[in-house]
Amino acid sequence: MQKEVFDPSFSEPNDSTTAWKTLVNVVRQLRQLCPWDRKQTHSSLRHLLIEEAYETVDALDHQNMDELCRELGDVLLQIILHSVIAEEESHFTLADVIATVTDKMVYRHPHVFEDLQVSGVDEVLENWEALKAKEKDRTSVLSGVPLHLPALLCAFRMQQKAASVGFDFPDQNTTWEKVEEEIQEFKSATSDQEREEEFGDVLFALVNYARKHNINPEDALRETNNRFRSRLGYVESKVVSIDNADLAELDALWEECKRQEKM
């Protein structure tokens, strides 16, 4: 089957193009006329970009499409703000940002935009990592893992990167044996510092085991956190004061909530 020729001049329908231009113009006017927007810098906006990304993930977790629409808009606003600030400082333009990501997507998908044949998703990911390393001229397989990722996600991404070059446990059984080994070492620790180090090793080994079962540990723990929040809220709603409630009563309400979740 002959592939369609990629046309970089393709544009969105007029309504999307108009909406995009309007938003960009709004941001540029805010930078000129609003005291708060005018004083913002890349550093001052940094935390907002992180917060908006997490709020977007929260909307995804709750499958709330209306909220997702709003949160994606907030993320887009942050991207445009950073781009406009960079443009004002003559570093790069919004057009440069768009061109860069467009070129990257085309370059890293030769199975779509060129004649490369792939057997499936695994080979697509292998090609992606190889092209990414070549493109950025990285000296370490871990160079592309951001240091400021949440620790659980960072461990997961480092293990993925290491596995992509063959540095990996051979099977799921071996990874679980490593978990058990680390648990024993944690139990044998004799100081606070040693216990902390060994506990980190237990978590790292569990992340590896999760990866071998195609589980993203960050997603799994976030879902558990959400369940805990929901169940504790249920328990709190059933007692006059959780501080004074009997533990057996709280446990019974907890189990009651779990049973209702399965109905």
PDB file of C-alpha atoms in Angstrom:
ATOM      1  CA  MET A   1       0.000   0.000   0.000  1.00  0.00           C
ATOM      2  CA  GLN A   2       1.412   3.343  -1.009  1.00  0.00           C
ATOM      3  CA  LYS A   3       1.713   5.816   1.814  1.00  0.00           C
ATOM      4  CA  GLU A   4       0.223   9.258   1.559  1.00  0.00           C
ATOM      5  CA  VAL A   5       2.747  12.040   1.079  1.00  0.00           C
ATOM      6  CA  PHE A   6       3.110  14.178   4.171  1.00  0.00           C
ATOM      7  CA  ASP A   7       2.056  17.750   3.503  1.00  0.00           C
ATOM      8  CA  PRO A   8       3.570  20.181   6.056  1.00  0.00           C
ATOM      9  CA  SER A   9       1.323  22.951   4.771  1.00  0.00           C
ATOM     10  CA  PHE A  10      -1.802  21.175   6.033  1.00  0.00           C
ATOM     11  CA  SER A  11      -3.805  23.459   8.320  1.00  0.00           C
ATOM     12  CA  GLU A  12      -6.741  23.067  10.648  1.00  0.00           C
ATOM     13  CA  PRO A  13     -10.210  24.229   9.577  1.00  0.00           C
ATOM     14  CA  ASN A  14     -10.755  27.979   9.666  1.00  0.00           C
ATOM     15  CA  ASP A  15     -12.631  27.947  12.986  1.00  0.00           C
ATOM     16  CA  SER A  16      -9.685  26.303  14.782  1.00  0.00           C
ATOM     17  CA  THR A  17      -7.184  28.617  13.107  1.00  0.00           C
ATOM     18  CA  THR A  18      -9.200  31.666  14.096  1.00  0.00           C
ATOM     19  CA  ALA A  19      -9.557  30.459  17.695  1.00  0.00           C
ATOM     20  CA  TRP A  20      -5.795  29.859  17.891  1.00  0.00           C
ATOM     21  CA  LYS A  21      -4.953  33.340  16.592  1.00  0.00           C
ATOM     22  CA  THR A  22      -7.441  34.926  18.979  1.00  0.00           C
ATOM     23  CA  LEU A  23      -5.903  33.194  22.012  1.00  0.00           C
ATOM     24  CA  VAL A  24      -2.368  34.173  20.989  1.00  0.00           C
ATOM     25  CA  ASN A  25      -3.454  37.787  20.504  1.00  0.00           C
ATOM     26  CA  VAL A  26      -5.162  37.781  23.916  1.00  0.00           C
ATOM     27  CA  VAL A  27      -1.946  36.566  25.580  1.00  0.00           C
ATOM     28  CA  ARG A  28       0.123  39.196  23.787  1.00  0.00           C
ATOM     29  CA  GLN A  29      -2.258  41.947  24.894  1.00  0.00           C
ATOM     30  CA  LEU A  30      -2.181  40.664  28.469  1.00  0.00           C
ATOM     31  CA  ARG A  31       1.608  40.852  28.400  1.00  0.00           C
ATOM     32  CA  GLN A  32       1.353  44.497  27.400  1.00  0.00           C
ATOM     33  CA  LEU A  33      -1.619  45.753  29.417  1.00  0.00           C
ATOM     34  CA  CYS A  34      -2.088  43.547  32.517  1.00  0.00           C
ATOM     35  CA  PRO A  35       0.291  44.329  35.438  1.00  0.00           C
ATOM     36  CA  TRP A  36       0.258  40.732  36.667  1.00  0.00           C
ATOM     37  CA  ASP A  37       0.865  39.129  33.272  1.00  0.00           C
ATOM     38  CA  ARG A  38       3.506  41.710  32.391  1.00  0.00           C
ATOM     39  CA  LYS A  39       5.675  40.875  35.404  1.00  0.00           C
ATOM     40  CA  GLN A  40       5.652  37.079  34.844  1.00  0.00           C
ATOM     41  CA  THR A  41       8.835  35.232  33.864  1.00  0.00           C
ATOM     42  CA  HIS A  42       9.667  31.655  32.910  1.00  0.00           C
ATOM     43  CA  SER A  43      10.620  31.027  36.544  1.00  0.00           C
ATOM     44  CA  SER A  44       7.508  32.584  38.080  1.00  0.00           C
ATOM     45  CA  LEU A  45       5.239  30.545  35.791  1.00  0.00           C
ATOM     46  CA  ARG A  46       7.067  27.263  36.330  1.00  0.00           C
ATOM     47  CA  HIS A  47       4.852  26.002  39.160  1.00  0.00           C
ATOM     48  CA  LEU A  48       1.685  26.835  37.209  1.00  0.00           C
ATOM     49  CA  LEU A  49       2.755  24.647  34.300  1.00  0.00           C
ATOM     50  CA  ILE A  50       3.260  21.739  36.698  1.00  0.00           C
ATOM     51  CA  GLU A  51      -0.045  22.369  38.491  1.00  0.00           C
ATOM     52  CA  GLU A  52      -2.029  22.617  35.265  1.00  0.00           C
ATOM     53  CA  ALA A  53      -0.506  19.355  34.012  1.00  0.00           C
ATOM     54  CA  TYR A  54      -1.556  17.563  37.213  1.00  0.00           C
ATOM     55  CA  GLU A  55      -5.050  19.046  37.059  1.00  0.00           C
ATOM     56  CA  THR A  56      -5.324  17.758  33.494  1.00  0.00           C
ATOM     57  CA  VAL A  57      -4.319  14.271  34.655  1.00  0.00           C
ATOM     58  CA  ASP A  58      -6.948  14.506  37.409  1.00  0.00           C
ATOM     59  CA  ALA A  59      -9.618  15.286  34.801  1.00  0.00           C
ATOM     60  CA  LEU A  60      -8.445  12.284  32.786  1.00  0.00           C
ATOM     61  CA  ASP A  61      -8.573  10.033  35.845  1.00  0.00           C
ATOM     62  CA  HIS A  62     -12.163  11.067  36.515  1.00  0.00           C
ATOM     63  CA  GLN A  63     -13.066  10.831  32.807  1.00  0.00           C
ATOM     64  CA  ASN A  64     -14.579  14.294  33.076  1.00  0.00           C
ATOM     65  CA  MET A  65     -14.545  15.542  29.494  1.00  0.00           C
ATOM     66  CA  ASP A  66     -15.858  19.028  30.321  1.00  0.00           C
ATOM     67  CA  GLU A  67     -13.119  19.480  32.906  1.00  0.00           C
ATOM     68  CA  LEU A  68     -10.551  17.976  30.536  1.00  0.00           C
ATOM     69  CA  CYS A  69     -11.475  20.574  27.916  1.00  0.00           C
ATOM     70  CA  ARG A  70     -10.906  23.364  30.439  1.00  0.00           C
ATOM     71  CA  GLU A  71      -7.650  21.943  31.770  1.00  0.00           C
ATOM     72  CA  LEU A  72      -6.185  21.377  28.303  1.00  0.00           C
ATOM     73  CA  GLY A  73      -6.936  25.034  27.651  1.00  0.00           C
ATOM     74  CA  ASP A  74      -5.048  25.991  30.810  1.00  0.00           C
ATOM     75  CA  VAL A  75      -2.043  23.912  29.723  1.00  0.00           C
ATOM     76  CA  LEU A  76      -2.176  25.504  26.277  1.00  0.00           C
ATOM     77  CA  LEU A  77      -2.263  28.951  27.900  1.00  0.00           C
ATOM     78  CA  GLN A  78       0.945  28.171  29.777  1.00  0.00           C
ATOM     79  CA  ILE A  79       2.652  27.006  26.592  1.00  0.00           C
ATOM     80  CA  ILE A  80       1.681  30.196  24.777  1.00  0.00           C
ATOM     81  CA  LEU A  81       2.743  32.370  27.717  1.00  0.00           C
ATOM     82  CA  HIS A  82       6.211  30.823  27.826  1.00  0.00           C
ATOM     83  CA  SER A  83       6.514  31.102  24.047  1.00  0.00           C
ATOM     84  CA  VAL A  84       5.454  34.768  24.001  1.00  0.00           C
ATOM     85  CA  ILE A  85       7.903  35.615  26.790  1.00  0.00           C
ATOM     86  CA  ALA A  86      10.695  33.870  24.856  1.00  0.00           C
ATOM     87  CA  GLU A  87       9.673  35.786  21.744  1.00  0.00           C
ATOM     88  CA  GLU A  88       9.863  39.094  23.634  1.00  0.00           C
ATOM     89  CA  GLU A  89      13.370  38.191  24.789  1.00  0.00           C
ATOM     90  CA  SER A  90      14.389  37.176  21.225  1.00  0.00           C
ATOM     91  CA  HIS A  91      15.085  33.550  22.171  1.00  0.00           C
ATOM     92  CA  PHE A  92      12.523  31.809  19.942  1.00  0.00           C
ATOM     93  CA  THR A  93       9.007  32.316  18.647  1.00  0.00           C
ATOM     94  CA  LEU A  94       5.768  30.413  18.958  1.00  0.00           C
ATOM     95  CA  ALA A  95       6.210  29.397  15.326  1.00  0.00           C
ATOM     96  CA  ASP A  96       9.604  27.912  16.272  1.00  0.00           C
ATOM     97  CA  VAL A  97       7.964  25.838  19.020  1.00  0.00           C
ATOM     98  CA  ILE A  98       5.394  24.457  16.599  1.00  0.00           C
ATOM     99  CA  ALA A  99       7.940  23.816  13.844  1.00  0.00           C
ATOM    100  CA  THR A 100      10.267  22.040  16.269  1.00  0.00           C
ATOM    101  CA  VAL A 101       7.660  19.585  17.525  1.00  0.00           C
ATOM    102  CA  THR A 102       6.326  19.030  13.991  1.00  0.00           C
ATOM    103  CA  ASP A 103       9.784  18.214  12.667  1.00  0.00           C
ATOM    104  CA  LYS A 104      10.419  15.946  15.640  1.00  0.00           C
ATOM    105  CA  MET A 105       7.236  13.954  15.106  1.00  0.00           C
ATOM    106  CA  VAL A 106       7.994  13.480  11.423  1.00  0.00           C
ATOM    107  CA  TYR A 107      11.626  12.490  12.114  1.00  0.00           C
ATOM    108  CA  ARG A 108      10.741   9.990  14.826  1.00  0.00           C
ATOM    109  CA  HIS A 109       8.011   8.289  12.771  1.00  0.00           C
ATOM    110  CA  PRO A 110       9.848   7.040   9.674  1.00  0.00           C
ATOM    111  CA  HIS A 111       7.363   4.142   9.533  1.00  0.00           C
ATOM    112  CA  VAL A 112       4.656   6.731   8.815  1.00  0.00           C
ATOM    113  CA  PHE A 113       6.400   9.430   6.787  1.00  0.00           C
ATOM    114  CA  GLU A 114       9.095   7.298   5.113  1.00  0.00           C
ATOM    115  CA  ASP A 115       9.382   3.720   3.897  1.00  0.00           C
ATOM    116  CA  LEU A 116      10.563   2.049   7.112  1.00  0.00           C
ATOM    117  CA  GLN A 117       8.673  -1.160   7.893  1.00  0.00           C
ATOM    118  CA  VAL A 118       7.941  -2.080  11.521  1.00  0.00           C
ATOM    119  CA  SER A 119       6.509  -5.242  13.044  1.00  0.00           C
ATOM    120  CA  GLY A 120       4.542  -3.579  15.829  1.00  0.00           C
ATOM    121  CA  VAL A 121       4.520  -1.268  18.838  1.00  0.00           C
ATOM    122  CA  ASP A 122       7.730  -2.641  20.391  1.00  0.00           C
ATOM    123  CA  GLU A 123       9.746  -1.878  17.290  1.00  0.00           C
ATOM    124  CA  VAL A 124       8.191   1.577  17.025  1.00  0.00           C
ATOM    125  CA  LEU A 125       9.367   2.314  20.589  1.00  0.00           C
ATOM    126  CA  GLU A 126      12.843   0.929  19.908  1.00  0.00           C
ATOM    127  CA  ASN A 127      13.191   3.138  16.825  1.00  0.00           C
ATOM    128  CA  TRP A 128      11.888   6.116  18.792  1.00  0.00           C
ATOM    129  CA  GLU A 129      14.529   5.727  21.504  1.00  0.00           C
ATOM    130  CA  ALA A 130      17.322   5.164  18.975  1.00  0.00           C
ATOM    131  CA  LEU A 131      16.360   8.234  16.944  1.00  0.00           C
ATOM    132  CA  LYS A 132      15.951  10.300  20.088  1.00  0.00           C
ATOM    133  CA  ALA A 133      19.430   9.364  21.332  1.00  0.00           C
ATOM    134  CA  LYS A 134      20.963  10.110  17.935  1.00  0.00           C
ATOM    135  CA  GLU A 135      19.096  13.393  17.616  1.00  0.00           C
ATOM    136  CA  LYS A 136      20.236  14.694  21.018  1.00  0.00           C
ATOM    137  CA  ASP A 137      23.728  13.161  20.877  1.00  0.00           C
ATOM    138  CA  ARG A 138      23.311  11.747  24.373  1.00  0.00           C
ATOM    139  CA  THR A 139      26.200  10.068  26.162  1.00  0.00           C
ATOM    140  CA  SER A 140      24.041   8.073  28.595  1.00  0.00           C
ATOM    141  CA  VAL A 141      20.881   6.072  28.090  1.00  0.00           C
ATOM    142  CA  LEU A 142      19.456   7.868  31.153  1.00  0.00           C
ATOM    143  CA  SER A 143      20.214  11.390  29.925  1.00  0.00           C
ATOM    144  CA  GLY A 144      16.655  11.917  28.730  1.00  0.00           C
ATOM    145  CA  VAL A 145      15.011  11.167  32.091  1.00  0.00           C
ATOM    146  CA  PRO A 146      14.167  14.500  33.804  1.00  0.00           C
ATOM    147  CA  LEU A 147      15.606  14.785  37.313  1.00  0.00           C
ATOM    148  CA  HIS A 148      12.478  16.490  38.626  1.00  0.00           C
ATOM    149  CA  LEU A 149      10.029  13.727  37.741  1.00  0.00           C
ATOM    150  CA  PRO A 150       8.099  12.285  40.709  1.00  0.00           C
ATOM    151  CA  ALA A 151      10.403   9.640  42.196  1.00  0.00           C
ATOM    152  CA  LEU A 152       8.156   6.680  41.366  1.00  0.00           C
ATOM    153  CA  LEU A 153       7.764   7.762  37.744  1.00  0.00           C
ATOM    154  CA  CYS A 154      11.484   8.557  37.504  1.00  0.00           C
ATOM    155  CA  ALA A 155      12.355   5.008  38.608  1.00  0.00           C
ATOM    156  CA  PHE A 156       9.926   3.606  36.040  1.00  0.00           C
ATOM    157  CA  ARG A 157      11.361   5.698  33.186  1.00  0.00           C
ATOM    158  CA  MET A 158      14.977   4.883  34.119  1.00  0.00           C
ATOM    159  CA  GLN A 159      14.175   1.183  34.133  1.00  0.00           C
ATOM    160  CA  GLN A 160      12.467   1.488  30.741  1.00  0.00           C
ATOM    161  CA  LYS A 161      15.520   3.249  29.332  1.00  0.00           C
ATOM    162  CA  ALA A 162      17.912   0.660  30.759  1.00  0.00           C
ATOM    163  CA  ALA A 163      15.758  -2.195  29.430  1.00  0.00           C
ATOM    164  CA  SER A 164      15.793  -0.634  25.944  1.00  0.00           C
ATOM    165  CA  VAL A 165      19.535  -1.355  25.717  1.00  0.00           C
ATOM    166  CA  GLY A 166      19.266  -4.861  27.187  1.00  0.00           C
ATOM    167  CA  PHE A 167      20.066  -4.054  30.847  1.00  0.00           C
ATOM    168  CA  ASP A 168      17.089  -5.845  32.349  1.00  0.00           C
ATOM    169  CA  PHE A 169      15.945  -8.850  34.329  1.00  0.00           C
ATOM    170  CA  PRO A 170      15.184 -11.814  32.056  1.00  0.00           C
ATOM    171  CA  ASP A 171      11.647 -12.504  33.284  1.00  0.00           C
ATOM    172  CA  GLN A 172       8.897 -11.673  35.792  1.00  0.00           C
ATOM    173  CA  ASN A 173       9.926 -14.385  38.255  1.00  0.00           C
ATOM    174  CA  THR A 174      13.411 -12.943  38.556  1.00  0.00           C
ATOM    175  CA  THR A 175      12.067  -9.470  39.257  1.00  0.00           C
ATOM    176  CA  TRP A 176       9.883 -10.814  42.072  1.00  0.00           C
ATOM    177  CA  GLU A 177      12.862 -12.650  43.556  1.00  0.00           C
ATOM    178  CA  LYS A 178      14.618  -9.273  43.620  1.00  0.00           C
ATOM    179  CA  VAL A 179      11.647  -7.768  45.495  1.00  0.00           C
ATOM    180  CA  GLU A 180      11.841 -10.513  48.119  1.00  0.00           C
ATOM    181  CA  GLU A 181      15.594 -10.045  48.412  1.00  0.00           C
ATOM    182  CA  GLU A 182      15.221  -6.310  49.002  1.00  0.00           C
ATOM    183  CA  ILE A 183      12.463  -6.872  51.580  1.00  0.00           C
ATOM    184  CA  GLN A 184      14.757  -9.170  53.561  1.00  0.00           C
ATOM    185  CA  GLU A 185      17.541  -6.593  53.425  1.00  0.00           C
ATOM    186  CA  PHE A 186      15.113  -3.957  54.671  1.00  0.00           C
ATOM    187  CA  LYS A 187      14.094  -6.187  57.589  1.00  0.00           C
ATOM    188  CA  SER A 188      17.768  -6.729  58.448  1.00  0.00           C
ATOM    189  CA  ALA A 189      18.630  -3.014  58.474  1.00  0.00           C
ATOM    190  CA  THR A 190      19.940  -1.776  61.832  1.00  0.00           C
ATOM    191  CA  SER A 191      19.936   2.016  61.493  1.00  0.00           C
ATOM    192  CA  ASP A 192      17.498   4.684  60.316  1.00  0.00           C
ATOM    193  CA  GLN A 193      19.715   5.585  57.367  1.00  0.00           C
ATOM    194  CA  GLU A 194      20.111   1.952  56.327  1.00  0.00           C
ATOM    195  CA  ARG A 195      16.355   1.365  56.631  1.00  0.00           C
ATOM    196  CA  GLU A 196      15.657   4.385  54.436  1.00  0.00           C
ATOM    197  CA  GLU A 197      18.122   3.191  51.787  1.00  0.00           C
ATOM    198  CA  GLU A 198      16.776  -0.351  51.844  1.00  0.00           C
ATOM    199  CA  PHE A 199      13.174   0.879  51.689  1.00  0.00           C
ATOM    200  CA  GLY A 200      14.091   2.834  48.558  1.00  0.00           C
ATOM    201  CA  ASP A 201      15.531  -0.368  47.099  1.00  0.00           C
ATOM    202  CA  VAL A 202      12.268  -2.202  47.885  1.00  0.00           C
ATOM    203  CA  LEU A 203      10.265   0.461  46.049  1.00  0.00           C
ATOM    204  CA  PHE A 204      12.668   0.394  43.104  1.00  0.00           C
ATOM    205  CA  ALA A 205      12.372  -3.392  42.861  1.00  0.00           C
ATOM    206  CA  LEU A 206       8.564  -3.189  43.033  1.00  0.00           C
ATOM    207  CA  VAL A 207       8.588  -0.636  40.213  1.00  0.00           C
ATOM    208  CA  ASN A 208      10.623  -3.085  38.140  1.00  0.00           C
ATOM    209  CA  TYR A 209       8.147  -5.861  38.866  1.00  0.00           C
ATOM    210  CA  ALA A 210       5.261  -3.588  37.888  1.00  0.00           C
ATOM    211  CA  ARG A 211       7.007  -2.670  34.629  1.00  0.00           C
ATOM    212  CA  LYS A 212       7.386  -6.348  33.756  1.00  0.00           C
ATOM    213  CA  HIS A 213       3.600  -6.658  34.122  1.00  0.00           C
ATOM    214  CA  ASN A 214       2.940  -3.578  31.949  1.00  0.00           C
ATOM    215  CA  ILE A 215       1.799  -1.579  34.975  1.00  0.00           C
ATOM    216  CA  ASN A 216       2.737   2.082  35.303  1.00  0.00           C
ATOM    217  CA  PRO A 217       3.405   2.351  39.067  1.00  0.00           C
ATOM    218  CA  GLU A 218       2.698   6.103  39.131  1.00  0.00           C
ATOM    219  CA  ASP A 219      -0.756   5.519  37.661  1.00  0.00           C
ATOM    220  CA  ALA A 220      -1.388   2.539  39.943  1.00  0.00           C
ATOM    221  CA  LEU A 221      -0.464   4.440  43.101  1.00  0.00           C
ATOM    222  CA  ARG A 222      -2.490   7.480  42.050  1.00  0.00           C
ATOM    223  CA  GLU A 223      -5.558   5.258  41.602  1.00  0.00           C
ATOM    224  CA  THR A 224      -4.957   3.742  45.037  1.00  0.00           C
ATOM    225  CA  ASN A 225      -4.653   7.237  46.526  1.00  0.00           C
ATOM    226  CA  ASN A 226      -7.965   8.175  44.912  1.00  0.00           C
ATOM    227  CA  ARG A 227      -9.640   5.051  46.305  1.00  0.00           C
ATOM    228  CA  PHE A 228      -8.263   5.791  49.762  1.00  0.00           C
ATOM    229  CA  ARG A 229      -9.554   9.365  49.615  1.00  0.00           C
ATOM    230  CA  SER A 230     -12.984   8.172  48.484  1.00  0.00           C
ATOM    231  CA  ARG A 231     -13.255   5.383  51.077  1.00  0.00           C
ATOM    232  CA  LEU A 232     -12.092   7.554  53.949  1.00  0.00           C
ATOM    233  CA  GLY A 233     -14.608  10.180  52.885  1.00  0.00           C
ATOM    234  CA  TYR A 234     -17.315   7.512  53.039  1.00  0.00           C
ATOM    235  CA  VAL A 235     -16.219   6.485  56.524  1.00  0.00           C
ATOM    236  CA  GLU A 236     -16.166  10.110  57.695  1.00  0.00           C
ATOM    237  CA  SER A 237     -19.700  10.627  56.375  1.00  0.00           C
ATOM    238  CA  LYS A 238     -21.016   7.734  58.473  1.00  0.00           C
ATOM    239  CA  VAL A 239     -19.690   8.762  61.893  1.00  0.00           C
ATOM    240  CA  VAL A 240     -20.253  11.807  64.060  1.00  0.00           C
ATOM    241  CA  SER A 241     -16.532  12.275  64.682  1.00  0.00           C
ATOM    242  CA  ILE A 242     -13.814  10.100  63.217  1.00  0.00           C
ATOM    243  CA  ASP A 243     -11.471  11.173  66.037  1.00  0.00           C
ATOM    244  CA  ASN A 244     -13.725   9.570  68.653  1.00  0.00           C
ATOM    245  CA  ALA A 245     -14.979   6.584  66.648  1.00  0.00           C
ATOM    246  CA  ASP A 246     -14.054   3.025  67.575  1.00  0.00           C
ATOM    247  CA  LEU A 247     -11.437   1.454  65.274  1.00  0.00           C
ATOM    248  CA  ALA A 248     -13.569  -1.653  64.765  1.00  0.00           C
ATOM    249  CA  GLU A 249     -16.461   0.557  63.625  1.00  0.00           C
ATOM    250  CA  LEU A 250     -14.191   2.407  61.210  1.00  0.00           C
ATOM    251  CA  ASP A 251     -12.878  -0.875  59.791  1.00  0.00           C
ATOM    252  CA  ALA A 252     -16.422  -2.159  59.312  1.00  0.00           C
ATOM    253  CA  LEU A 253     -17.428   1.003  57.449  1.00  0.00           C
ATOM    254  CA  TRP A 254     -14.295   0.737  55.322  1.00  0.00           C
ATOM    255  CA  GLU A 255     -15.206  -2.813  54.292  1.00  0.00           C
ATOM    256  CA  GLU A 256     -18.791  -1.716  53.675  1.00  0.00           C
ATOM    257  CA  CYS A 257     -17.543   0.939  51.269  1.00  0.00           C
ATOM    258  CA  LYS A 258     -15.382  -1.620  49.445  1.00  0.00           C
ATOM    259  CA  ARG A 259     -18.362  -3.940  49.034  1.00  0.00           C
ATOM    260  CA  GLN A 260     -20.469  -1.112  47.598  1.00  0.00           C
ATOM    261  CA  GLU A 261     -17.730  -0.313  45.069  1.00  0.00           C
ATOM    262  CA  LYS A 262     -18.019  -3.845  43.690  1.00  0.00           C
ATOM    263  CA  MET A 263     -21.811  -3.765  43.309  1.00  0.00           C
TER     264      MET A 263
END
